[in-house]
JSON list of C-alpha atoms in Angstrom, two decimals:
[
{"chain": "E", "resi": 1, "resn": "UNK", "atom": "CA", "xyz": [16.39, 0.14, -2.68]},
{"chain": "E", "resi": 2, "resn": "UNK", "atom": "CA", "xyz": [13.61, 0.97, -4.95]},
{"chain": "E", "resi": 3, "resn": "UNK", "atom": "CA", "xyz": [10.64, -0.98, -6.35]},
{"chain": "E", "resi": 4, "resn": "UNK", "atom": "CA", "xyz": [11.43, -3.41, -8.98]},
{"chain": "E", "resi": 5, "resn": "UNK", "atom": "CA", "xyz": [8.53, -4.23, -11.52]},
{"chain": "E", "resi": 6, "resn": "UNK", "atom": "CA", "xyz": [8.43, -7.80, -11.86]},
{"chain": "E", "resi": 7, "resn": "UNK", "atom": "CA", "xyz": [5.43, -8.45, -13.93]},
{"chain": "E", "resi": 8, "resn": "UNK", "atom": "CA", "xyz": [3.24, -6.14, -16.56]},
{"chain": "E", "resi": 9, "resn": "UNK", "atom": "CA", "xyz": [0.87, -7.03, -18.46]},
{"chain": "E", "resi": 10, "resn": "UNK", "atom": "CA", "xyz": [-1.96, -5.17, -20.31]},
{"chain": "E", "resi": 11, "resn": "UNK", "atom": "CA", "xyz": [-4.52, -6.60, -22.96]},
{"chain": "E", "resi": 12, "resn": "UNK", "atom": "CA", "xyz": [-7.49, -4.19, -24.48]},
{"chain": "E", "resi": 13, "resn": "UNK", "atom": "CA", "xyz": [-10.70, -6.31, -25.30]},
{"chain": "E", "resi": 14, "resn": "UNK", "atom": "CA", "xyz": [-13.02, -4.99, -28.54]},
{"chain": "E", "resi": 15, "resn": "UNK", "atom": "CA", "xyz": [-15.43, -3.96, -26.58]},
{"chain": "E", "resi": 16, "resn": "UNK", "atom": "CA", "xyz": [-13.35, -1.47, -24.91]},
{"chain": "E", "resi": 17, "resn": "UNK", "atom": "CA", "xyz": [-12.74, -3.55, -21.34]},
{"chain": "E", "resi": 18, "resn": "UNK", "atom": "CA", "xyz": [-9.34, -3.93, -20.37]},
{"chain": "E", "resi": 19, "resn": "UNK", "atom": "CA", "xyz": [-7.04, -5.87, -17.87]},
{"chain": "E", "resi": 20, "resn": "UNK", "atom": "CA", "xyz": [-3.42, -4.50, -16.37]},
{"chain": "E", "resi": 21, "resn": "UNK", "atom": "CA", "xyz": [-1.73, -6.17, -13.78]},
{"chain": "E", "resi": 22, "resn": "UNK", "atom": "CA", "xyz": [1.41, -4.62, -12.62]},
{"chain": "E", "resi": 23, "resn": "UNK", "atom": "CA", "xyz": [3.64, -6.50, -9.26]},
{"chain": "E", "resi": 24, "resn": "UNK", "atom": "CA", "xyz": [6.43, -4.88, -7.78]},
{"chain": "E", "resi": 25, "resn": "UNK", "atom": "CA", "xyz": [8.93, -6.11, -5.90]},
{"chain": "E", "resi": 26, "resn": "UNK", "atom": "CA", "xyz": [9.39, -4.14, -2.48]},
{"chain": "E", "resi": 27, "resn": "UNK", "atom": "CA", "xyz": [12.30, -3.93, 0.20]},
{"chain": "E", "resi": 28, "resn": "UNK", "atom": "CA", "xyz": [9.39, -3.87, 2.60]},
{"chain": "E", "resi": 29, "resn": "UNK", "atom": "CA", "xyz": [6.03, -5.46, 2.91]},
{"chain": "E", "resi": 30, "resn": "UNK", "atom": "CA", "xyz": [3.36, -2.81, 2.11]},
{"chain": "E", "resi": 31, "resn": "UNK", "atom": "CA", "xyz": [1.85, -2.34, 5.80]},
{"chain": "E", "resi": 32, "resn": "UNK", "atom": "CA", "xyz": [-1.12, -4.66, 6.01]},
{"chain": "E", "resi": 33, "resn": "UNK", "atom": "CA", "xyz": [0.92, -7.50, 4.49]},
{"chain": "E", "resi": 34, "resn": "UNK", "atom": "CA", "xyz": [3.25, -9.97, 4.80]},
{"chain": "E", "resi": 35, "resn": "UNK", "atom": "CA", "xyz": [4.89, -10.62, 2.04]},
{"chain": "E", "resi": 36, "resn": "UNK", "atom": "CA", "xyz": [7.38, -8.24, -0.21]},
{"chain": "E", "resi": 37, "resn": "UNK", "atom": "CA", "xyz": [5.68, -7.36, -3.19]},
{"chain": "E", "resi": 38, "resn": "UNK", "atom": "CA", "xyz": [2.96, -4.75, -4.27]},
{"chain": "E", "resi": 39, "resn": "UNK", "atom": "CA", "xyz": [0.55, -5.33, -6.78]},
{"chain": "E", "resi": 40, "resn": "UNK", "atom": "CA", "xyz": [-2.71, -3.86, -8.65]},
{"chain": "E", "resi": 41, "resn": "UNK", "atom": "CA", "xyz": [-4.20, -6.20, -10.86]},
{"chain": "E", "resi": 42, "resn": "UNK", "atom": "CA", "xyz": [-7.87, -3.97, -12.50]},
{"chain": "E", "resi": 43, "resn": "UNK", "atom": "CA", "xyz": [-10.46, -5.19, -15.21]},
{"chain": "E", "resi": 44, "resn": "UNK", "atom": "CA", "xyz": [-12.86, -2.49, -16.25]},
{"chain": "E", "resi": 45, "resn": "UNK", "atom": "CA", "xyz": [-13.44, 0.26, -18.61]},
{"chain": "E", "resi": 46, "resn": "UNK", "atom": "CA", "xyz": [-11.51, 3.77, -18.68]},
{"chain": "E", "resi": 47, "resn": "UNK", "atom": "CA", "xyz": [-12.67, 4.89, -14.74]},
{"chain": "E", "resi": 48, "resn": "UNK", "atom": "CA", "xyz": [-15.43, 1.66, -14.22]},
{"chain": "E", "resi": 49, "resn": "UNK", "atom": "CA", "xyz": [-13.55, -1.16, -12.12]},
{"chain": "E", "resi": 50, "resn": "UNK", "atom": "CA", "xyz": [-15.43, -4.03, -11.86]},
{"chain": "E", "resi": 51, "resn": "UNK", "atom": "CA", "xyz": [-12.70, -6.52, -11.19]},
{"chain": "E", "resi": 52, "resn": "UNK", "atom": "CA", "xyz": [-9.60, -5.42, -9.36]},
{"chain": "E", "resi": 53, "resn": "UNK", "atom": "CA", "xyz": [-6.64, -6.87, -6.87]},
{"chain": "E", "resi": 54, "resn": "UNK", "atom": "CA", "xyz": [-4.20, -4.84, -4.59]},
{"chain": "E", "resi": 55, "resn": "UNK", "atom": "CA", "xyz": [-2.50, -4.57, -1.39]},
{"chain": "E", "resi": 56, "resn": "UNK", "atom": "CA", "xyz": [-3.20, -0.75, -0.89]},
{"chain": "E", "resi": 57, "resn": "UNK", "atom": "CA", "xyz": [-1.01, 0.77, 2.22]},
{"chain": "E", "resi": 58, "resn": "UNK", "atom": "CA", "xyz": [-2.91, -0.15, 5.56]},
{"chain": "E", "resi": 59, "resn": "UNK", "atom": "CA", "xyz": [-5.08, -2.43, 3.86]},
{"chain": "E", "resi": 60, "resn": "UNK", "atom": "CA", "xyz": [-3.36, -5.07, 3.02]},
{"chain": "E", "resi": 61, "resn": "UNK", "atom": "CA", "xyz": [-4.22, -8.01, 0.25]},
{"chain": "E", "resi": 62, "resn": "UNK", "atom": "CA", "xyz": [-7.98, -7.41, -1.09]},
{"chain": "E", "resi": 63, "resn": "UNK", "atom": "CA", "xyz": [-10.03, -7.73, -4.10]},
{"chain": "E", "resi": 64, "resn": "UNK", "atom": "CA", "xyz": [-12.76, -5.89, -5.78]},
{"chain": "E", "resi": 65, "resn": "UNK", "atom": "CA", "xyz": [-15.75, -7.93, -7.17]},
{"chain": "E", "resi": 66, "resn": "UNK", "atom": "CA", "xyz": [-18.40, -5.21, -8.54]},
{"chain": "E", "resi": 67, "resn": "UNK", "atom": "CA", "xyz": [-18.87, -2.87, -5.43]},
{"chain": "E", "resi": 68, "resn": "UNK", "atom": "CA", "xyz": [-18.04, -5.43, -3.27]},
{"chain": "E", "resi": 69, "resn": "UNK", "atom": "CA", "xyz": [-14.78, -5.40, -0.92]},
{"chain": "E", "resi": 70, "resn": "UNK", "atom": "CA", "xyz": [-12.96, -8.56, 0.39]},
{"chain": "E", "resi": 71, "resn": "UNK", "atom": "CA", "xyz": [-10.12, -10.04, 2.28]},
{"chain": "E", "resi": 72, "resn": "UNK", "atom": "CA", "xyz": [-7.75, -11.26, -0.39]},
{"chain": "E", "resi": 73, "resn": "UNK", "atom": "CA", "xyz": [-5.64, -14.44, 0.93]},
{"chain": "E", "resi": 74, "resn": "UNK", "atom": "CA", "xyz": [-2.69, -14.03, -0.97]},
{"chain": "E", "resi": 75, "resn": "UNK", "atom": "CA", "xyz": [0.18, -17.33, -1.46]},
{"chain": "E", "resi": 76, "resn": "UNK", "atom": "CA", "xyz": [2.03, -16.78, -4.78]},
{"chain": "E", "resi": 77, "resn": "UNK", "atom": "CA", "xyz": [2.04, -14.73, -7.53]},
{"chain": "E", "resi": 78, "resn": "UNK", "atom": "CA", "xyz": [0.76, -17.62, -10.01]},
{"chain": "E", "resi": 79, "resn": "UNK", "atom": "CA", "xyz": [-2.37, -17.90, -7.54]},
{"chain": "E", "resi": 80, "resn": "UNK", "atom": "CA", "xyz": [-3.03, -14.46, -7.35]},
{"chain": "E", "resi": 81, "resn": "UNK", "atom": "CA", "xyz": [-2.69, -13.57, -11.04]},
{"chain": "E", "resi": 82, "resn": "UNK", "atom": "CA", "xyz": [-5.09, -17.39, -11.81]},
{"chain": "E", "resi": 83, "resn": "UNK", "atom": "CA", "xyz": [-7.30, -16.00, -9.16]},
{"chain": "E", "resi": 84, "resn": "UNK", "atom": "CA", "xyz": [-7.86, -12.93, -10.92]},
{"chain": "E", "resi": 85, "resn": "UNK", "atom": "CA", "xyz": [-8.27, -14.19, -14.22]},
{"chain": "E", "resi": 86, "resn": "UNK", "atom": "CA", "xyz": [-10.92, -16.87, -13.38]},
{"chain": "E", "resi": 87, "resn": "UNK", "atom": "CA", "xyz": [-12.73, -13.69, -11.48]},
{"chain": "E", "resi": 88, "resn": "UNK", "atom": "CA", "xyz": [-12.53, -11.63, -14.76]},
{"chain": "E", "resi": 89, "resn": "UNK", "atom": "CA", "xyz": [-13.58, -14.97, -16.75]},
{"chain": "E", "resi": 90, "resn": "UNK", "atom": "CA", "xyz": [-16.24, -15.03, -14.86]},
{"chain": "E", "resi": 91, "resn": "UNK", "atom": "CA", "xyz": [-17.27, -11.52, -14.44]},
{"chain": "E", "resi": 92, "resn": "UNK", "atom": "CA", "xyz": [-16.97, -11.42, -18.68]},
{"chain": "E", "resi": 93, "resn": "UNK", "atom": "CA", "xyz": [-19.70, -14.67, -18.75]},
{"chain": "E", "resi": 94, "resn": "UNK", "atom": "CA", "xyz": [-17.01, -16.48, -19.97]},
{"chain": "E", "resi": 95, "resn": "UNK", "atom": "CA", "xyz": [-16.30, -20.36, -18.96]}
]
């Protein structure tokens, strides 16, 4: 069984920003996590990321804040994809 994509989204702001968050479904957990899917959720600019999400291989669940690294505690895919918006909200200066 192959990765099903089970959410897309992709929205290009005027001042050339944008945010794409893609989750797969997996028949495995991604080693590093413990839960089936796969995601990369990124807000930058073509090759900046200044806000991203993912569960790289051997990683597992982390965000990107600026240059900064984290531990990402992920529960659902609402709370993840919420999370990441109010980071980008707040990243942008917006409320």
């Amino acid at each position: 069984m192959n990765a099903t994509c089970i959410f897309y989204d992709r929205k290009d702001y005027p001042d050339g920003a944008i945010t794409e968050l893609t989750i797969w479904q997996v028949p495995a957990p991604v080693p590093g996590s413990a839960h089936g899917l796969k995601y990369s959720l990124f807000y930058g600019y073509p090759g900046q990321r200044l806000v991203g999400y993912d569960n790289e291989r051997g990683k597992g669940d982390h965000r990107h804040i600026g240059g900064r690294e984290e531990a990402y505690a992920f529960t659902t895919v609402e709370t993840l994809i919420a999370d990441f918006i109010a980071d980008v909200r707040t990243f942008r200066g917006a409320p």
